[in-house]
Amino acid sequence: MCGIVGYVGRRPGKPIILDGLKRLEYRGYDSAGLALLEPDGINVVRAVGNLDALFLAAGEDSSDACVALGHTRWATHGRPTEENAHPHSDCSGRITIVLNGIVENYKELRERLVAKGHTFGSETDAEVVAHLIEEHADEGLTTAVRAALGELEGHYSFVAMSSDEPDRLVGTRLETPLVVGAGEHEMFFASAIPAFLCHTRRVVVLEDGDVVTLRADGAEYTDVAGNAIVREETEFPGDDDAAEKAGYETFMLKEIHEQPAALRDTLAGRLREDGTVDLSEVEGLGDEFLRRLRRIFIVACGTSFHAGLIVSYAIEQLARVPVQIDVASEFRYRRPVFDPDTLVIGITQSGETADTLAAMRLAREAGSPVLALTNIMGSQATRDADFVLFTRAGLEIGVAATKTHTAQVAALLLLALRLAWARGAMSEAELTALGRELRQVPELAEQLLARPSAIEQIAQRYHDERFFLYLGRGMGYAVCLEGALKLKEISYIPTEAYAAGEMKHGPIALLNSESPVVVVADDGPVFPKLVSNIEEVRARGADVIAVATDDNEVIGELSKDVLWVPKTDHHLAPILTVIPLQLLAYHIAGIKGLNVDQPRNLAKTVTVE
Ligand code: F6R
């Protein structure tokens, strides 16, 4: 939530900051701002709405300012207004900051600062930081930032500039990301690496409490007490083109089509040709632990929760370990019972979701080993876990998660196979057959995406409906939850996903000839039961849109429309069956003329509880 970008160098900073913000816009898009350190002081421009509004407000005028800051906001404290947009300045306008995160004690700090004569121009928690720095301005910007840090509670990263020291930016972080990019005679701060990837690949991932002073020719790293520290620079391996649409109309559509590659990369080197699994990331847990494991807790939010739910079925069925899955915001407050023989898996593509991180920390403090599944190198989740398994989906910019979801399912299936192996829950022949089948899935996803499909016509027919019901069983039910979430978050059509067997206990009352019912029918063991549920739907006059595997004649006869997917083992099918549901949601939202990459009220990273 919220994106920060900062530049100190020898080139004009304005276009660099605006371009960086474009690459971070997925983090928040209700308002944005820019600060340019000009010879006559700091020039701040802010605008409400997405970045187009800021581009307009900033105008075409060039600026020679070589020190600049930018921010794209997702409102937490204070409505999305121009006054509340970042950057925020102190009373004198000599100090300006941008902040990502939350200052929890801002009310007391603000009262104290107001009593001392400070005047505030916004309702935000962030503005107190500029005024706290002002209090210590005589000591120099770096010392003043350190002093402010000592007074703040919460989790945040911020970067400050001062017109009294026009050659530098000072940044710090606590449980919220901030990275440094090192170029030739230029340095960058950003919430995420893509912001500066077109300028440099040399990256320093900061640690909590680091206070970093950037000048054009380098960085000085200190801890909270002011002691010099050393931070390692790494070369970032990813592609720069991730932030481009590459000919697709939207990032979401591009990312849907990137799923075969994301799956291939996530499985690469982890699944041998003979179908055996090589998952070095979890080897530290040890075979002994994997054997004696008595329970797995999975904690996650949103789409990541759905990936966890899908694979919870596979882990229980294949490895015979009981799995309890919970949304992180519930889990952390329900006093769960931990023990050392419980493995806790936190799933978070961004690695920043506040509730998931808190749940992981809770488990760790209680003595259960924690494994994080994330897509982002250096993210907070990688610090809050004992073990880290990465998906390799590449940067996902569309707010509605697609390729990170299927990559999560693939990575968790690897874990299920590894567990089954350690526990002797399946024969070697069964395991390697399933492993070999999993190796085929990226290819099947590619075939699926290349097929001509009726999805656009179906979207055309149903885009005006006021409600969609999704029904499935087992893993198919979990896929329905994800399909229903996709449709509601980008098309704003109310949806409900139900376990098909549960339909007659209430939701059947919703059925009539006007509400389409989407059914996910994989070839799992409960398929015959699902057929009865489809009959129940038909008997109430509702249209059935089914997702089914090729050649399933029964479904073909029972459904008005079928979105066919290639055949695979039913444990692996959710990677394929979700794809038509992503596309259905995508096309319905498109026909309604909605911005699928930036649905209202949402942000890609949810760093608040
Ligand atoms: C929906 C979506 C969200 C996220 C959720 C958790 O399309 O993307 O529901 O899945 O906010 O995010 P992460 O995985 O970053 O913890």
Coordinates of C-alpha atoms and ligand atoms in Angstrom, one line a residue:
M1 CA 0.0 0.0 0.0
C2 CA 1.5 3.3 -1.1
G3 CA 4.5 3.5 -3.2
I4 CA 7.6 5.7 -2.5
V5 CA 10.3 6.7 -5.0
G6 CA 13.2 9.0 -4.4
Y7 CA 16.1 10.2 -6.6
V8 CA 19.4 11.9 -6.0
G9 CA 21.7 12.3 -8.9
R10 CA 22.9 14.5 -11.7
R11 CA 19.9 14.2 -14.0
P12 CA 16.6 16.1 -13.7
G13 CA 14.6 14.1 -11.2
K14 CA 11.1 14.9 -12.4
P15 CA 10.7 12.4 -15.2
I16 CA 12.6 9.8 -13.3
I17 CA 10.1 10.1 -10.4
L18 CA 7.1 10.2 -12.6
D19 CA 8.2 7.1 -14.4
G20 CA 9.0 5.3 -11.1
L21 CA 5.6 6.2 -9.8
K22 CA 4.0 4.6 -12.9
R23 CA 5.8 1.4 -12.1
L24 CA 4.5 1.5 -8.5
E25 CA 1.0 2.6 -9.2
Y26 CA -0.3 -0.9 -8.5
R27 CA 0.5 -0.2 -4.8
G28 CA -2.2 2.6 -4.5
Y29 CA -3.9 4.9 -6.8
D30 CA -6.3 7.3 -5.0
S31 CA -3.9 10.2 -5.0
A32 CA -0.3 11.0 -5.8
G33 CA 2.4 13.6 -5.4
L34 CA 5.9 14.8 -6.2
A35 CA 8.5 17.0 -4.5
L36 CA 11.3 18.7 -6.4
L37 CA 14.2 20.2 -4.6
E38 CA 14.7 23.4 -6.6
P39 CA 17.3 26.2 -5.9
D40 CA 14.6 28.4 -4.3
G41 CA 13.1 25.6 -2.2
I42 CA 10.9 22.5 -2.4
N43 CA 8.2 22.5 -5.0
V44 CA 5.4 20.1 -4.1
V45 CA 2.7 19.0 -6.6
R46 CA -0.2 16.8 -5.5
A47 CA -3.3 15.5 -7.2
V48 CA -6.4 13.3 -6.4
G49 CA -7.0 10.3 -8.5
N50 CA -4.7 8.0 -10.3
L51 CA -1.3 9.1 -11.8
D52 CA -2.9 10.7 -14.9
A53 CA -4.1 13.5 -12.6
L54 CA -0.6 14.0 -11.2
F55 CA 0.9 14.1 -14.7
L56 CA -1.6 16.7 -15.6
A57 CA -0.9 18.8 -12.4
A58 CA 2.9 18.5 -12.8
G59 CA 2.6 19.8 -16.4
E60 CA 5.2 19.7 -19.2
D61 CA 7.5 22.2 -17.6
S62 CA 11.0 20.8 -17.2
S63 CA 12.8 21.1 -13.8
D64 CA 16.5 21.0 -13.1
A65 CA 15.9 19.6 -9.6
C66 CA 18.3 16.6 -9.2
V67 CA 16.8 15.6 -5.9
A68 CA 13.2 14.5 -6.0
L69 CA 10.5 12.4 -4.2
G70 CA 7.3 10.8 -5.3
H71 CA 4.4 9.0 -3.7
T72 CA 1.3 7.1 -4.8
R73 CA -1.3 6.7 -2.1
W74 CA -3.9 4.2 -0.8
A75 CA -5.7 6.2 1.9
T76 CA -5.5 4.9 5.5
H77 CA -5.7 8.0 7.7
G78 CA -7.5 10.8 6.0
R79 CA -9.7 10.8 2.8
P80 CA -8.1 10.8 -0.6
T81 CA -7.9 14.6 -1.0
E82 CA -5.2 16.8 -2.3
E83 CA -4.3 18.0 1.2
N84 CA -3.9 14.4 2.4
A85 CA -1.9 13.3 -0.6
H86 CA 1.9 13.0 0.0
P87 CA 4.5 14.6 0.1
H88 CA 3.9 16.4 3.4
S89 CA 6.0 19.2 4.7
D90 CA 6.9 20.8 8.0
C91 CA 5.7 24.3 9.0
S92 CA 8.5 26.0 7.2
G93 CA 8.2 24.1 4.0
R94 CA 12.0 23.3 4.3
I95 CA 11.4 19.6 5.1
T96 CA 9.3 17.3 3.0
I97 CA 8.6 13.6 3.5
V98 CA 6.8 10.7 1.8
L99 CA 5.7 7.7 3.9
N100 CA 4.4 4.2 3.4
G101 CA 2.7 2.4 6.3
I102 CA 1.1 3.5 9.6
V103 CA 2.2 5.8 12.4
E104 CA 0.1 4.3 15.2
N105 CA 0.8 7.0 17.9
Y106 CA 0.2 9.9 15.5
K107 CA -2.7 11.4 17.5
E108 CA -0.5 11.9 20.7
L109 CA 2.4 13.1 18.6
R110 CA 0.2 15.6 16.7
E111 CA -1.4 16.9 19.9
R112 CA 2.1 17.5 21.4
L113 CA 3.4 19.1 18.3
V114 CA 0.3 21.4 17.9
A115 CA 0.7 22.4 21.6
K116 CA 4.3 23.5 20.7
G117 CA 2.9 25.6 17.9
H118 CA 3.2 23.4 14.8
T119 CA 0.4 23.8 12.2
F120 CA -0.8 20.9 10.2
G121 CA -2.2 20.9 6.7
S122 CA -3.6 17.4 6.4
E123 CA -5.5 14.7 8.4
T124 CA -2.8 12.1 7.8
D125 CA -0.7 10.2 10.3
A126 CA 2.3 10.8 8.0
E127 CA 2.5 14.5 8.4
V128 CA 3.7 14.2 12.0
V129 CA 6.9 12.8 10.7
A130 CA 7.8 16.1 8.8
H131 CA 7.1 18.1 12.0
L132 CA 9.1 15.7 14.2
I133 CA 12.0 16.1 11.9
E134 CA 11.6 19.9 12.0
E135 CA 12.0 19.7 15.8
H136 CA 15.5 18.4 15.3
A137 CA 16.3 20.2 12.0
D138 CA 19.3 22.1 13.6
E139 CA 21.1 18.7 14.1
G140 CA 21.1 17.9 10.4
L141 CA 18.6 15.8 8.3
T142 CA 20.1 12.4 9.1
T143 CA 20.2 13.0 12.9
A144 CA 16.7 14.5 12.8
V145 CA 15.3 11.5 11.0
R146 CA 16.9 9.2 13.6
A147 CA 15.4 11.4 16.4
A148 CA 12.0 11.1 14.7
L149 CA 12.4 7.4 14.5
G150 CA 12.8 7.2 18.2
E151 CA 9.4 8.7 18.8
L152 CA 7.3 6.8 16.2
E153 CA 5.3 3.7 16.8
G154 CA 3.9 1.6 14.0
H155 CA 5.3 0.1 10.8
Y156 CA 6.4 2.4 8.1
S157 CA 9.1 3.5 5.7
F158 CA 9.7 7.1 4.9
V159 CA 12.1 9.3 3.0
A160 CA 12.9 12.9 3.8
M161 CA 14.4 15.9 1.9
S162 CA 15.5 19.2 3.3
S163 CA 16.2 22.4 1.4
D164 CA 19.0 23.1 4.0
E165 CA 20.9 20.1 2.7
P166 CA 20.0 20.0 -0.9
D167 CA 22.4 17.2 -1.9
R168 CA 20.7 14.3 -0.1
L169 CA 17.7 12.2 0.8
V170 CA 17.4 10.3 4.1
G171 CA 15.3 7.2 4.4
T172 CA 14.4 4.6 7.0
R173 CA 12.2 1.6 7.4
L174 CA 10.4 -0.5 10.0
E175 CA 8.5 -3.7 8.9
T176 CA 7.6 -1.9 5.6
P177 CA 9.7 -2.3 2.5
L178 CA 12.3 0.2 1.3
V179 CA 15.1 -0.6 -1.1
V180 CA 18.1 1.4 -2.4
G181 CA 19.2 1.4 -6.0
A182 CA 22.8 2.3 -6.8
G183 CA 23.5 3.8 -10.2
E184 CA 26.4 5.7 -11.8
H185 CA 26.5 9.0 -9.9
E186 CA 22.8 8.5 -8.9
M187 CA 21.0 6.8 -6.2
F188 CA 17.4 5.7 -5.7
F189 CA 15.0 4.9 -2.9
A190 CA 11.8 2.9 -3.6
S191 CA 9.2 0.7 -2.0
A192 CA 9.9 -1.9 -4.7
I193 CA 12.7 -2.6 -7.1
P194 CA 10.8 -2.2 -10.4
A195 CA 10.6 1.6 -9.7
F196 CA 14.2 2.0 -10.7
L197 CA 15.0 -1.1 -12.6
C198 CA 15.3 0.7 -15.9
H199 CA 18.2 2.8 -14.4
T200 CA 20.0 0.2 -12.3
R201 CA 20.0 -3.4 -11.2
R202 CA 22.3 -2.9 -8.2
V203 CA 20.0 -3.2 -5.2
V204 CA 20.4 -3.0 -1.4
V205 CA 17.5 -4.4 0.6
L206 CA 17.3 -2.4 3.9
E207 CA 16.8 -3.9 7.3
D208 CA 14.5 -2.5 10.1
G209 CA 15.9 0.5 11.8
D210 CA 18.5 1.3 9.0
V211 CA 18.9 5.1 8.5
V212 CA 20.3 5.7 5.1
T213 CA 21.7 8.9 3.6
L214 CA 21.8 9.0 -0.2
R215 CA 23.9 11.4 -2.2
A216 CA 24.6 11.2 -5.9
D217 CA 27.8 9.4 -5.3
G218 CA 26.7 6.9 -2.8
A219 CA 25.0 5.8 0.4
E220 CA 25.8 5.9 4.1
Y221 CA 24.2 3.2 6.1
T222 CA 23.7 3.7 9.9
D223 CA 21.7 2.0 12.6
V224 CA 19.2 3.7 14.9
A225 CA 22.0 4.7 17.3
G226 CA 24.0 6.3 14.5
N227 CA 26.7 3.5 14.2
A228 CA 27.9 2.9 10.6
I229 CA 26.8 -0.4 9.2
V230 CA 27.4 -2.4 6.0
R231 CA 24.6 -3.5 3.7
E232 CA 25.3 -5.9 0.9
E233 CA 24.6 -4.9 -2.7
T234 CA 23.1 -7.5 -5.0
E235 CA 22.4 -7.6 -8.7
F236 CA 18.7 -8.0 -9.3
P237 CA 18.0 -10.8 -11.8
G238 CA 14.5 -10.0 -13.0
D239 CA 13.2 -8.4 -16.2
D240 CA 12.6 -4.7 -16.6
D241 CA 9.8 -5.3 -19.1
A242 CA 7.5 -6.6 -16.3
A243 CA 6.2 -3.1 -15.8
E244 CA 5.2 -2.9 -19.5
K245 CA 2.0 -4.2 -21.0
A246 CA 3.9 -5.8 -23.9
G247 CA 1.1 -5.3 -26.4
Y248 CA -1.7 -6.5 -24.1
E249 CA -4.5 -4.1 -23.4
T250 CA -4.1 -4.5 -19.6
F251 CA -1.6 -5.9 -17.1
M252 CA -4.3 -8.4 -15.9
L253 CA -4.6 -9.9 -19.4
K254 CA -0.9 -10.0 -19.8
E255 CA -0.4 -11.7 -16.5
I256 CA -3.2 -14.2 -17.2
H257 CA -1.2 -15.1 -20.4
E258 CA 2.1 -15.2 -18.4
Q259 CA 0.8 -18.1 -16.3
P260 CA 2.5 -20.9 -18.3
A261 CA 5.9 -19.2 -17.9
A262 CA 5.2 -18.4 -14.2
L263 CA 4.4 -22.1 -13.6
R264 CA 7.4 -23.3 -15.6
D265 CA 9.7 -21.0 -13.6
T266 CA 8.2 -21.9 -10.3
L267 CA 8.7 -25.7 -11.0
A268 CA 12.1 -25.3 -12.6
G269 CA 14.9 -27.2 -10.9
R270 CA 12.4 -28.4 -8.3
L271 CA 10.8 -31.2 -10.2
R272 CA 13.2 -33.7 -11.8
E273 CA 12.4 -35.4 -15.1
D274 CA 11.6 -38.6 -13.3
G275 CA 8.9 -36.8 -11.3
T276 CA 10.8 -36.6 -8.0
V277 CA 10.9 -33.4 -6.1
D278 CA 14.0 -31.4 -5.1
L279 CA 12.8 -28.6 -2.7
S280 CA 16.0 -27.4 -1.1
E281 CA 14.2 -24.5 0.5
V282 CA 12.4 -26.8 3.0
E283 CA 15.2 -29.3 3.5
G284 CA 16.2 -27.4 6.6
L285 CA 13.0 -28.7 8.3
G286 CA 14.5 -32.1 8.0
D287 CA 12.9 -35.5 7.1
E288 CA 12.6 -36.3 10.8
F289 CA 10.4 -33.2 11.3
L290 CA 8.4 -33.8 8.1
R291 CA 7.7 -37.4 9.3
R292 CA 6.6 -36.5 12.8
L293 CA 4.6 -33.4 11.7
R294 CA 1.2 -33.6 13.4
R295 CA -0.5 -30.7 11.8
I296 CA -0.1 -27.8 9.3
F297 CA -1.7 -24.4 9.8
I298 CA -2.0 -22.3 6.6
V299 CA -2.6 -18.6 7.1
A300 CA -3.2 -16.2 4.2
C301 CA -5.6 -13.6 2.9
G302 CA -7.7 -13.2 -0.3
T303 CA -6.5 -15.0 -3.3
S304 CA -3.5 -16.4 -1.4
F305 CA -6.0 -17.9 1.1
H306 CA -7.7 -19.6 -1.9
A307 CA -4.4 -21.1 -3.1
G308 CA -3.9 -22.4 0.5
L309 CA -7.4 -23.9 0.6
I310 CA -6.9 -25.6 -2.8
V311 CA -3.7 -27.3 -1.7
S312 CA -4.9 -28.1 1.8
Y313 CA -7.0 -30.8 0.2
A314 CA -4.0 -32.1 -1.7
I315 CA -1.7 -32.1 1.4
E316 CA -4.3 -34.1 3.4
Q317 CA -5.1 -36.5 0.6
L318 CA -1.5 -37.1 -0.6
A319 CA 0.6 -36.6 2.5
R320 CA -2.0 -37.5 5.1
V321 CA -1.2 -34.6 7.4
P322 CA -4.1 -32.7 8.9
V323 CA -4.3 -29.2 7.6
Q324 CA -6.1 -26.3 9.2
I325 CA -6.4 -23.2 7.1
D326 CA -7.6 -19.8 8.3
V327 CA -7.7 -16.3 7.0
A328 CA -4.8 -14.5 8.8
S329 CA -7.0 -11.8 10.3
E330 CA -9.1 -14.4 12.1
F331 CA -6.3 -16.7 13.0
R332 CA -4.2 -14.2 14.8
Y333 CA -6.9 -13.3 17.2
R334 CA -8.4 -16.7 18.0
R335 CA -5.6 -17.9 20.3
P336 CA -4.6 -20.9 18.2
V337 CA -2.9 -23.8 19.9
F338 CA 0.7 -24.2 18.6
D339 CA 3.2 -26.9 19.3
P340 CA 6.7 -27.7 17.9
D341 CA 5.3 -30.5 15.7
T342 CA 3.0 -28.0 13.8
L343 CA 4.3 -26.3 10.7
V344 CA 2.8 -22.9 9.9
I345 CA 2.7 -21.8 6.3
G346 CA 2.2 -18.1 5.6
I347 CA 1.2 -17.5 2.0
T348 CA 1.6 -13.9 0.7
Q349 CA 2.6 -13.0 -2.8
S350 CA 3.6 -9.5 -1.9
G351 CA 5.3 -10.6 1.4
E352 CA 3.8 -7.5 3.0
T353 CA 0.2 -8.3 4.0
A354 CA 0.0 -7.1 7.6
D355 CA -2.4 -9.8 8.9
T356 CA -0.5 -12.6 7.4
L357 CA 2.8 -11.3 8.8
A358 CA 1.3 -10.9 12.2
A359 CA 0.0 -14.5 12.1
M360 CA 3.4 -15.8 11.1
R361 CA 5.1 -13.9 13.9
L362 CA 2.6 -15.2 16.4
A363 CA 3.4 -18.7 15.4
R364 CA 7.1 -18.2 15.5
E365 CA 6.9 -16.7 19.0
A366 CA 4.9 -19.7 20.1
G367 CA 7.7 -22.0 18.9
S368 CA 6.2 -23.5 15.7
P369 CA 8.4 -23.4 12.6
V370 CA 7.1 -21.0 9.9
L371 CA 7.5 -21.4 6.2
A372 CA 6.7 -18.3 4.0
L373 CA 5.5 -18.7 0.4
T374 CA 6.1 -15.4 -1.3
N375 CA 6.8 -13.9 -4.7
I376 CA 9.0 -11.0 -3.6
M377 CA 12.7 -11.2 -2.8
G378 CA 13.6 -9.4 0.4
S379 CA 10.0 -8.8 1.4
Q380 CA 9.0 -8.7 5.1
A381 CA 7.7 -12.3 4.9
T382 CA 11.2 -13.5 4.1
R383 CA 12.4 -12.0 7.4
D384 CA 9.5 -13.2 9.5
A385 CA 9.8 -16.9 8.5
D386 CA 12.2 -19.7 9.4
F387 CA 12.1 -21.0 5.8
V388 CA 11.1 -19.3 2.5
L389 CA 9.7 -20.9 -0.6
F390 CA 9.6 -18.5 -3.6
T391 CA 7.1 -18.5 -6.4
R392 CA 8.8 -17.2 -9.5
A393 CA 5.9 -15.5 -11.1
G394 CA 7.7 -12.2 -11.8
L395 CA 6.2 -8.9 -11.0
E396 CA 2.4 -8.8 -10.9
I397 CA 0.9 -5.4 -11.5
G398 CA -2.8 -6.0 -12.0
V399 CA -4.4 -5.7 -8.7
A400 CA -6.4 -8.8 -9.1
A401 CA -3.9 -11.7 -8.6
T402 CA -3.7 -14.2 -11.4
K403 CA -0.3 -15.6 -12.2
T404 CA 0.9 -15.4 -8.6
H405 CA -2.1 -17.5 -7.6
T406 CA -1.5 -20.4 -9.9
A407 CA 2.2 -20.2 -9.1
Q408 CA 1.4 -20.5 -5.4
V409 CA -0.8 -23.6 -6.1
A410 CA 2.1 -25.2 -8.1
A411 CA 4.7 -24.4 -5.4
L412 CA 2.4 -25.8 -2.7
L413 CA 1.7 -28.9 -4.7
L414 CA 5.5 -29.5 -4.7
L415 CA 5.4 -29.2 -1.0
A416 CA 2.6 -31.7 -0.8
L417 CA 4.6 -34.2 -2.9
R418 CA 7.7 -33.6 -0.8
L419 CA 5.7 -34.3 2.4
A420 CA 4.1 -37.4 0.9
W421 CA 7.5 -38.6 0.1
A422 CA 9.0 -38.0 3.6
R423 CA 6.0 -39.6 5.3
G424 CA 5.8 -42.6 3.0
A425 CA 2.2 -41.7 2.4
M426 CA 2.3 -42.7 -1.3
S427 CA 4.1 -45.3 -3.2
E428 CA 7.2 -44.2 -5.2
A429 CA 5.4 -45.1 -8.5
E430 CA 2.3 -43.0 -7.5
L431 CA 4.5 -40.1 -6.5
T432 CA 6.7 -40.0 -9.5
A433 CA 3.6 -40.3 -11.8
L434 CA 2.0 -37.3 -10.2
G435 CA 5.3 -35.4 -10.3
R436 CA 5.6 -36.1 -14.0
E437 CA 2.0 -35.0 -14.5
L438 CA 2.7 -31.8 -12.7
R439 CA 5.7 -31.1 -15.1
Q440 CA 3.1 -31.1 -17.9
V441 CA 0.8 -28.5 -16.4
P442 CA 2.6 -25.4 -17.7
E443 CA 2.3 -26.9 -21.2
L444 CA -1.4 -27.6 -20.6
A445 CA -2.0 -24.1 -19.4
E446 CA -0.3 -22.8 -22.6
Q447 CA -2.6 -25.0 -24.7
L448 CA -5.6 -23.8 -22.8
L449 CA -4.7 -20.1 -23.3
A450 CA -4.1 -20.7 -27.0
R451 CA -7.4 -22.3 -27.7
P452 CA -10.3 -20.5 -29.3
S453 CA -12.8 -20.1 -26.5
A454 CA -16.4 -19.0 -26.1
I455 CA -15.6 -16.9 -23.0
E456 CA -16.0 -13.6 -24.7
Q457 CA -19.5 -14.5 -26.1
I458 CA -20.5 -15.9 -22.7
A459 CA -19.3 -12.6 -21.0
Q460 CA -21.3 -10.7 -23.6
R461 CA -24.4 -12.7 -22.8
Y462 CA -24.2 -12.4 -19.0
H463 CA -22.4 -9.1 -18.3
D464 CA -25.6 -7.4 -17.2
E465 CA -26.6 -10.1 -14.6
R466 CA -26.9 -8.9 -11.1
F467 CA -25.7 -12.0 -9.3
F468 CA -23.5 -15.0 -10.0
L469 CA -23.5 -18.2 -7.9
Y470 CA -20.4 -20.4 -8.1
L471 CA -20.7 -24.1 -7.1
G472 CA -18.0 -26.8 -6.8
R473 CA -16.9 -29.6 -4.5
G474 CA -13.5 -30.3 -2.9
M475 CA -10.8 -28.4 -4.6
G476 CA -13.3 -27.3 -7.2
Y477 CA -15.1 -25.4 -4.4
A478 CA -11.9 -23.6 -3.5
V479 CA -11.5 -22.7 -7.2
C480 CA -15.1 -21.3 -7.1
L481 CA -14.1 -19.1 -4.2
E482 CA -11.3 -17.7 -6.3
G483 CA -13.4 -17.3 -9.5
A484 CA -16.2 -15.5 -7.5
L485 CA -13.6 -13.2 -5.9
K486 CA -12.2 -12.3 -9.3
L487 CA -15.6 -11.4 -10.7
K488 CA -16.7 -9.3 -7.7
E489 CA -13.5 -7.4 -7.3
I490 CA -13.1 -6.3 -10.9
S491 CA -16.7 -6.2 -12.2
Y492 CA -18.4 -5.2 -8.9
I493 CA -21.1 -7.9 -9.5
P494 CA -22.1 -9.6 -6.3
T495 CA -21.1 -13.3 -6.3
E496 CA -21.4 -16.1 -3.9
A497 CA -19.3 -19.3 -3.9
Y498 CA -20.7 -22.4 -2.2
A499 CA -19.8 -26.0 -1.7
A500 CA -22.2 -27.6 -4.1
G501 CA -23.5 -30.1 -1.5
E502 CA -24.4 -27.2 0.8
M503 CA -26.5 -25.4 -1.7
K504 CA -29.8 -27.0 -0.7
H505 CA -29.2 -25.8 2.8
G506 CA -30.0 -22.2 1.9
P507 CA -28.5 -20.7 -1.3
I508 CA -30.8 -22.7 -3.5
A509 CA -33.4 -20.0 -2.6
L510 CA -31.4 -17.6 -4.7
L511 CA -31.8 -19.6 -7.9
N512 CA -34.0 -18.5 -10.7
S513 CA -33.8 -18.1 -14.4
E514 CA -32.0 -14.8 -14.2
S515 CA -28.9 -15.8 -12.2
P516 CA -26.3 -17.8 -13.9
V517 CA -24.5 -20.6 -12.0
V518 CA -20.9 -21.2 -12.6
V519 CA -19.9 -24.8 -11.8
V520 CA -16.3 -26.1 -11.5
A521 CA -16.5 -29.7 -12.5
D522 CA -13.1 -31.4 -12.3
D523 CA -12.8 -35.2 -12.6
G524 CA -12.4 -35.7 -8.8
P525 CA -14.0 -38.5 -6.9
V526 CA -17.1 -36.5 -6.1
F527 CA -18.0 -35.8 -9.7
P528 CA -21.1 -37.9 -9.6
K529 CA -22.4 -36.0 -6.6
L530 CA -21.7 -32.7 -8.4
V531 CA -23.8 -33.9 -11.3
S532 CA -26.8 -34.2 -9.0
N533 CA -26.2 -30.7 -7.8
I534 CA -26.2 -29.5 -11.4
E535 CA -29.5 -31.2 -11.9
E536 CA -30.9 -29.3 -8.9
V537 CA -29.8 -26.0 -10.4
R538 CA -31.3 -26.9 -13.8
A539 CA -34.6 -27.8 -12.2
R540 CA -34.8 -24.2 -10.9
G541 CA -34.4 -22.8 -14.4
A542 CA -30.9 -21.3 -13.9
D543 CA -28.3 -21.4 -16.7
V544 CA -25.2 -23.5 -15.9
I545 CA -21.8 -22.3 -17.1
A546 CA -19.5 -25.2 -16.4
V547 CA -15.7 -25.4 -16.3
A548 CA -15.0 -29.0 -17.2
T549 CA -12.3 -31.2 -18.5
D550 CA -12.2 -32.1 -22.2
D551 CA -14.6 -34.9 -23.4
N552 CA -16.7 -34.8 -20.3
E553 CA -19.9 -35.6 -22.1
V554 CA -22.1 -35.6 -19.0
I555 CA -21.2 -32.0 -18.3
G556 CA -21.5 -31.1 -22.0
E557 CA -25.2 -32.3 -22.0
L558 CA -26.1 -30.7 -18.7
S559 CA -24.7 -27.2 -19.2
K560 CA -25.7 -24.3 -21.3
D561 CA -22.1 -23.4 -21.8
V562 CA -18.9 -25.3 -21.1
L563 CA -15.4 -23.8 -20.7
W564 CA -13.2 -26.8 -21.5
V565 CA -9.8 -27.3 -19.9
P566 CA -7.2 -30.1 -20.7
K567 CA -7.3 -33.3 -18.7
T568 CA -4.9 -33.8 -15.8
D569 CA -4.8 -35.4 -12.5
H570 CA -7.6 -33.9 -10.4
H571 CA -5.2 -32.8 -7.7
L572 CA -3.5 -30.6 -10.3
A573 CA -6.7 -29.5 -12.1
P574 CA -7.2 -26.2 -10.0
I575 CA -4.3 -24.7 -11.8
L576 CA -6.2 -25.1 -15.1
T577 CA -9.8 -24.7 -14.0
V578 CA -9.2 -21.3 -12.5
I579 CA -7.9 -19.8 -15.8
P580 CA -11.3 -19.6 -17.6
L581 CA -12.8 -18.1 -14.5
Q582 CA -10.1 -15.4 -14.5
L583 CA -10.9 -14.7 -18.2
L584 CA -14.6 -14.7 -17.6
A585 CA -14.2 -12.0 -14.9
Y586 CA -11.8 -10.1 -17.1
H587 CA -14.1 -10.0 -20.1
I588 CA -17.3 -9.2 -18.1
A589 CA -15.4 -6.2 -16.4
G590 CA -14.1 -5.2 -19.8
I591 CA -17.5 -5.1 -21.4
K592 CA -18.7 -3.0 -18.5
G593 CA -15.9 -0.6 -19.3
L594 CA -14.2 -1.0 -15.9
N595 CA -10.5 -0.5 -15.1
V596 CA -9.5 -4.1 -14.4
D597 CA -6.0 -3.2 -13.4
Q598 CA -7.1 -0.8 -10.8
P599 CA -10.4 -1.8 -9.3
R600 CA -11.9 0.7 -6.9
N601 CA -10.9 0.8 -3.3
L602 CA -8.3 -1.9 -3.7
A603 CA -4.5 -1.9 -3.5
K604 CA -2.0 -4.6 -4.4
T605 CA -0.3 -4.7 -1.1
V606 CA -2.3 -4.5 2.1
T607 CA 0.1 -3.3 4.8
V608 CA -2.7 -2.3 7.2
E609 CA -4.7 -4.6 9.5
Ligands
F6R1 C1 -7.3 -10.5 -5.0 C2 -6.0 -10.3 -4.4 C3 -6.0 -10.2 -2.9 C4 -4.7 -10.7 -2.3 C5 -4.7 -10.4 -0.8 C6 -3.4 -11.0 -0.2 O1 -7.2 -10.6 -6.4 O2 -5.0 -10.1 -5.0 O3 -7.1 -10.8 -2.3 O4 -4.6 -12.0 -2.6 O5 -4.7 -9.1 -0.5 O6 -2.3 -10.5 -0.8 P1 -0.9 -11.2 -0.6 O7 -0.8 -12.5 -1.3 O8 0.1 -10.2 -1.1 O9 -0.7 -11.4 0.9

